[in-house]
Amino acid sequence: MKPQLEQTEFWVGTFHGSHDGLPAKVTATRDDTREEPYDWTCTCSASRSFPTEHDV
């Protein structure tokens, strides 16, 4: 299932894994209106943005 996105965001992918012994799901998005358009957000509430898709 795709996440709810802002109108300017594009869904890139969803990745499943774990950290600290707990299941985690990371959603990657792209939003060309941001300075660093590539972003990932984890279900643990951590997030990070990157200037290029290769950095993700």
mmCIF file of N, CA, C and O in Angstrom:
data_model
loop_
_atom_site.group_PDB
_atom_site.id
_atom_site.type_symbol
_atom_site.label_atom_id
_atom_site.label_comp_id
_atom_site.label_asym_id
_atom_site.label_seq_id
_atom_site.Cartn_x
_atom_site.Cartn_y
_atom_site.Cartn_z
ATOM 1 N N MET A 1 0.844 -1.179 0.000
ATOM 2 C CA MET A 1 0.000 0.000 0.000
ATOM 3 C C MET A 1 0.890 1.243 0.000
ATOM 4 O O MET A 1 1.815 1.341 0.787
ATOM 5 N N LYS A 2 0.587 2.192 -0.869
ATOM 6 C CA LYS A 2 1.361 3.421 -0.944
ATOM 7 C C LYS A 2 0.976 4.358 0.202
ATOM 8 O O LYS A 2 -0.184 4.418 0.598
ATOM 9 N N PRO A 3 1.948 5.102 0.729
ATOM 10 C CA PRO A 3 1.655 6.034 1.823
ATOM 11 C C PRO A 3 0.905 7.268 1.338
ATOM 12 O O PRO A 3 0.890 7.569 0.145
ATOM 13 N N GLN A 4 0.291 8.007 2.268
ATOM 14 C CA GLN A 4 -0.319 9.283 1.939
ATOM 15 C C GLN A 4 0.803 10.273 1.688
ATOM 16 O O GLN A 4 1.671 10.457 2.515
ATOM 17 N N LEU A 5 0.797 10.931 0.545
ATOM 18 C CA LEU A 5 1.862 11.852 0.176
ATOM 19 C C LEU A 5 1.324 13.262 0.005
ATOM 20 O O LEU A 5 0.146 13.458 -0.265
ATOM 21 N N GLU A 6 2.234 14.230 0.145
ATOM 22 C CA GLU A 6 1.891 15.605 -0.165
ATOM 23 C C GLU A 6 1.656 15.685 -1.675
ATOM 24 O O GLU A 6 2.122 14.842 -2.443
ATOM 25 N N GLN A 7 0.983 16.723 -2.134
ATOM 26 C CA GLN A 7 0.650 16.850 -3.550
ATOM 27 C C GLN A 7 1.896 16.905 -4.433
ATOM 28 O O GLN A 7 1.876 16.450 -5.569
ATOM 29 N N THR A 8 3.008 17.423 -3.926
ATOM 30 C CA THR A 8 4.229 17.561 -4.727
ATOM 31 C C THR A 8 5.150 16.348 -4.633
ATOM 32 O O THR A 8 6.169 16.297 -5.309
ATOM 33 N N GLU A 9 4.821 15.358 -3.793
ATOM 34 C CA GLU A 9 5.696 14.205 -3.594
ATOM 35 C C GLU A 9 5.392 13.072 -4.566
ATOM 36 O O GLU A 9 4.250 12.859 -4.961
ATOM 37 N N PHE A 10 6.440 12.323 -4.898
ATOM 38 C CA PHE A 10 6.311 11.116 -5.711
ATOM 39 C C PHE A 10 6.812 9.941 -4.884
ATOM 40 O O PHE A 10 7.888 10.014 -4.291
ATOM 41 N N TRP A 11 6.059 8.861 -4.876
ATOM 42 C CA TRP A 11 6.459 7.657 -4.164
ATOM 43 C C TRP A 11 7.569 6.981 -4.940
ATOM 44 O O TRP A 11 7.474 6.757 -6.140
ATOM 45 N N VAL A 12 8.687 6.664 -4.269
ATOM 46 C CA VAL A 12 9.820 6.012 -4.916
ATOM 47 C C VAL A 12 9.838 4.528 -4.590
ATOM 48 O O VAL A 12 10.048 3.687 -5.444
ATOM 49 N N GLY A 13 9.605 4.183 -3.326
ATOM 50 C CA GLY A 13 9.605 2.778 -2.947
ATOM 51 C C GLY A 13 9.429 2.578 -1.464
ATOM 52 O O GLY A 13 9.539 3.515 -0.678
ATOM 53 N N THR A 14 9.149 1.348 -1.086
ATOM 54 C CA THR A 14 9.010 0.972 0.319
ATOM 55 C C THR A 14 9.930 -0.210 0.571
ATOM 56 O O THR A 14 9.965 -1.149 -0.230
ATOM 57 N N PHE A 15 10.668 -0.139 1.650
ATOM 58 C CA PHE A 15 11.651 -1.161 1.986
ATOM 59 C C PHE A 15 11.353 -1.701 3.374
ATOM 60 O O PHE A 15 11.064 -0.942 4.290
ATOM 61 N N HIS A 16 11.405 -3.020 3.531
ATOM 62 C CA HIS A 16 11.104 -3.670 4.808
ATOM 63 C C HIS A 16 12.377 -4.261 5.391
ATOM 64 O O HIS A 16 13.211 -4.796 4.669
ATOM 65 N N GLY A 17 12.527 -4.156 6.686
ATOM 66 C CA GLY A 17 13.688 -4.707 7.369
ATOM 67 C C GLY A 17 13.482 -4.621 8.871
ATOM 68 O O GLY A 17 12.349 -4.632 9.351
ATOM 69 N N SER A 18 14.567 -4.533 9.606
ATOM 70 C CA SER A 18 14.466 -4.396 11.058
ATOM 71 C C SER A 18 15.692 -3.683 11.595
ATOM 72 O O SER A 18 16.741 -3.656 10.964
ATOM 73 N N HIS A 19 15.527 -3.082 12.754
ATOM 74 C CA HIS A 19 16.651 -2.534 13.503
ATOM 75 C C HIS A 19 16.281 -2.526 14.976
ATOM 76 O O HIS A 19 15.109 -2.459 15.335
ATOM 77 N N ASP A 20 17.269 -2.656 15.806
ATOM 78 C CA ASP A 20 17.064 -2.786 17.257
ATOM 79 C C ASP A 20 16.110 -3.923 17.593
ATOM 80 O O ASP A 20 15.358 -3.860 18.552
ATOM 81 N N GLY A 21 16.095 -4.968 16.752
ATOM 82 C CA GLY A 21 15.254 -6.125 17.001
ATOM 83 C C GLY A 21 13.785 -5.926 16.680
ATOM 84 O O GLY A 21 12.963 -6.798 16.945
ATOM 85 N N LEU A 22 13.412 -4.800 16.104
ATOM 86 C CA LEU A 22 12.022 -4.518 15.790
ATOM 87 C C LEU A 22 11.835 -4.394 14.281
ATOM 88 O O LEU A 22 12.728 -3.919 13.581
ATOM 89 N N PRO A 23 10.667 -4.796 13.760
ATOM 90 C CA PRO A 23 10.417 -4.631 12.329
ATOM 91 C C PRO A 23 10.367 -3.146 11.976
ATOM 92 O O PRO A 23 9.911 -2.329 12.772
ATOM 93 N N ALA A 24 10.857 -2.817 10.792
ATOM 94 C CA ALA A 24 10.849 -1.426 10.345
ATOM 95 C C ALA A 24 10.461 -1.375 8.876
ATOM 96 O O ALA A 24 10.760 -2.286 8.117
ATOM 97 N N LYS A 25 9.795 -0.309 8.505
ATOM 98 C CA LYS A 25 9.424 -0.082 7.112
ATOM 99 C C LYS A 25 9.862 1.329 6.751
ATOM 100 O O LYS A 25 9.539 2.291 7.452
ATOM 101 N N VAL A 26 10.626 1.453 5.681
ATOM 102 C CA VAL A 26 11.131 2.750 5.235
ATOM 103 C C VAL A 26 10.456 3.099 3.912
ATOM 104 O O VAL A 26 10.407 2.280 2.997
ATOM 105 N N THR A 27 9.930 4.308 3.830
ATOM 106 C CA THR A 27 9.311 4.798 2.612
ATOM 107 C C THR A 27 10.197 5.872 2.007
ATOM 108 O O THR A 27 10.576 6.821 2.693
ATOM 109 N N ALA A 28 10.551 5.713 0.744
ATOM 110 C CA ALA A 28 11.372 6.688 0.032
ATOM 111 C C ALA A 28 10.484 7.514 -0.884
ATOM 112 O O ALA A 28 9.629 6.971 -1.582
ATOM 113 N N THR A 29 10.681 8.836 -0.866
ATOM 114 C CA THR A 29 9.895 9.734 -1.700
ATOM 115 C C THR A 29 10.808 10.752 -2.383
ATOM 116 O O THR A 29 11.949 10.954 -1.981
ATOM 117 N N ARG A 30 10.268 11.395 -3.406
ATOM 118 C CA ARG A 30 10.967 12.484 -4.088
ATOM 119 C C ARG A 30 10.009 13.660 -4.180
ATOM 120 O O ARG A 30 8.841 13.514 -4.506
ATOM 121 N N ASP A 31 10.534 14.852 -3.862
ATOM 122 C CA ASP A 31 9.753 16.080 -3.947
ATOM 123 C C ASP A 31 10.665 17.162 -4.510
ATOM 124 O O ASP A 31 11.542 17.667 -3.818
ATOM 125 N N ASP A 32 10.486 17.512 -5.766
ATOM 126 C CA ASP A 32 11.365 18.461 -6.438
ATOM 127 C C ASP A 32 11.250 19.890 -5.918
ATOM 128 O O ASP A 32 12.029 20.743 -6.303
ATOM 129 N N THR A 33 10.306 20.163 -5.028
ATOM 130 C CA THR A 33 10.197 21.506 -4.458
ATOM 131 C C THR A 33 11.128 21.679 -3.257
ATOM 132 O O THR A 33 11.310 22.795 -2.787
ATOM 133 N N ARG A 34 11.735 20.586 -2.765
ATOM 134 C CA ARG A 34 12.655 20.662 -1.617
ATOM 135 C C ARG A 34 14.085 20.851 -2.107
ATOM 136 O O ARG A 34 14.448 20.420 -3.202
ATOM 137 N N GLU A 35 14.925 21.444 -1.262
ATOM 138 C CA GLU A 35 16.338 21.617 -1.589
ATOM 139 C C GLU A 35 17.032 20.266 -1.768
ATOM 140 O O GLU A 35 17.861 20.086 -2.652
ATOM 141 N N GLU A 36 16.733 19.336 -0.888
ATOM 142 C CA GLU A 36 17.210 17.953 -1.013
ATOM 143 C C GLU A 36 15.976 17.101 -1.318
ATOM 144 O O GLU A 36 15.252 16.700 -0.414
ATOM 145 N N PRO A 37 15.717 16.819 -2.588
ATOM 146 C CA PRO A 37 14.431 16.239 -2.996
ATOM 147 C C PRO A 37 14.188 14.784 -2.599
ATOM 148 O O PRO A 37 13.048 14.355 -2.542
ATOM 149 N N TYR A 38 15.240 14.019 -2.332
ATOM 150 C CA TYR A 38 15.052 12.601 -2.009
ATOM 151 C C TYR A 38 15.019 12.432 -0.497
ATOM 152 O O TYR A 38 15.858 12.950 0.219
ATOM 153 N N ASP A 39 14.037 11.674 -0.020
ATOM 154 C CA ASP A 39 13.809 11.563 1.419
ATOM 155 C C ASP A 39 13.397 10.141 1.765
ATOM 156 O O ASP A 39 12.733 9.477 0.974
ATOM 157 N N TRP A 40 13.830 9.667 2.933
ATOM 158 C CA TRP A 40 13.279 8.420 3.436
ATOM 159 C C TRP A 40 12.761 8.653 4.838
ATOM 160 O O TRP A 40 13.297 9.473 5.582
ATOM 161 N N THR A 41 11.705 7.955 5.173
ATOM 162 C CA THR A 41 11.093 8.045 6.495
ATOM 163 C C THR A 41 10.823 6.637 6.996
ATOM 164 O O THR A 41 10.247 5.831 6.279
ATOM 165 N N CYS A 42 11.264 6.364 8.216
ATOM 166 C CA CYS A 42 11.094 5.047 8.831
ATOM 167 C C CYS A 42 9.884 5.046 9.750
ATOM 168 O O CYS A 42 9.511 6.085 10.299
ATOM 169 N N THR A 43 9.302 3.868 9.962
ATOM 170 C CA THR A 43 8.170 3.754 10.879
ATOM 171 C C THR A 43 8.565 4.072 12.319
ATOM 172 O O THR A 43 7.706 4.324 13.151
ATOM 173 N N CYS A 44 9.887 4.088 12.610
ATOM 174 C CA CYS A 44 10.338 4.451 13.957
ATOM 175 C C CYS A 44 10.397 5.966 14.123
ATOM 176 O O CYS A 44 10.809 6.459 15.162
ATOM 177 N N SER A 45 10.006 6.719 13.089
ATOM 178 C CA SER A 45 9.944 8.180 13.024
ATOM 179 C C SER A 45 11.269 8.843 12.651
ATOM 180 O O SER A 45 11.355 10.056 12.598
ATOM 181 N N ALA A 46 12.306 8.075 12.359
ATOM 182 C CA ALA A 46 13.550 8.651 11.851
ATOM 183 C C ALA A 46 13.355 9.018 10.387
ATOM 184 O O ALA A 46 12.611 8.360 9.669
ATOM 185 N N SER A 47 14.012 10.077 9.956
ATOM 186 C CA SER A 47 13.944 10.438 8.544
ATOM 187 C C SER A 47 15.234 11.148 8.151
ATOM 188 O O SER A 47 15.973 11.635 9.005
ATOM 189 N N ARG A 48 15.473 11.212 6.852
ATOM 190 C CA ARG A 48 16.671 11.855 6.343
ATOM 191 C C ARG A 48 16.440 12.233 4.884
ATOM 192 O O ARG A 48 15.741 11.535 4.175
ATOM 193 N N SER A 49 17.026 13.349 4.464
ATOM 194 C CA SER A 49 16.881 13.762 3.073
ATOM 195 C C SER A 49 18.242 13.834 2.400
ATOM 196 O O SER A 49 19.276 13.971 3.064
ATOM 197 N N PHE A 50 18.226 13.722 1.064
ATOM 198 C CA PHE A 50 19.458 13.643 0.274
ATOM 199 C C PHE A 50 19.310 14.474 -0.990
ATOM 200 O O PHE A 50 18.225 14.601 -1.535
ATOM 201 N N PRO A 51 20.441 15.007 -1.514
ATOM 202 C CA PRO A 51 20.377 15.811 -2.728
ATOM 203 C C PRO A 51 20.206 14.990 -4.011
ATOM 204 O O PRO A 51 19.663 15.493 -4.995
ATOM 205 N N THR A 52 20.648 13.735 -4.031
ATOM 206 C CA THR A 52 20.533 12.913 -5.244
ATOM 207 C C THR A 52 19.986 11.543 -4.892
ATOM 208 O O THR A 52 20.097 11.084 -3.751
ATOM 209 N N GLU A 53 19.460 10.858 -5.900
ATOM 210 C CA GLU A 53 18.914 9.513 -5.666
ATOM 211 C C GLU A 53 20.016 8.518 -5.305
ATOM 212 O O GLU A 53 19.766 7.534 -4.629
ATOM 213 N N HIS A 54 21.248 8.770 -5.716
ATOM 214 C CA HIS A 54 22.355 7.864 -5.420
ATOM 215 C C HIS A 54 22.755 7.891 -3.950
ATOM 216 O O HIS A 54 23.317 6.934 -3.438
ATOM 217 N N ASP A 55 22.453 8.996 -3.257
ATOM 218 C CA ASP A 55 22.764 9.102 -1.832
ATOM 219 C C ASP A 55 21.817 8.301 -0.962
ATOM 220 O O ASP A 55 22.168 7.910 0.141
ATOM 221 N N VAL A 56 20.609 8.083 -1.461
ATOM 222 C CA VAL A 56 19.600 7.370 -0.676
ATOM 223 C C VAL A 56 20.073 5.958 -0.407
ATOM 224 O O VAL A 56 20.002 5.449 0.641
#
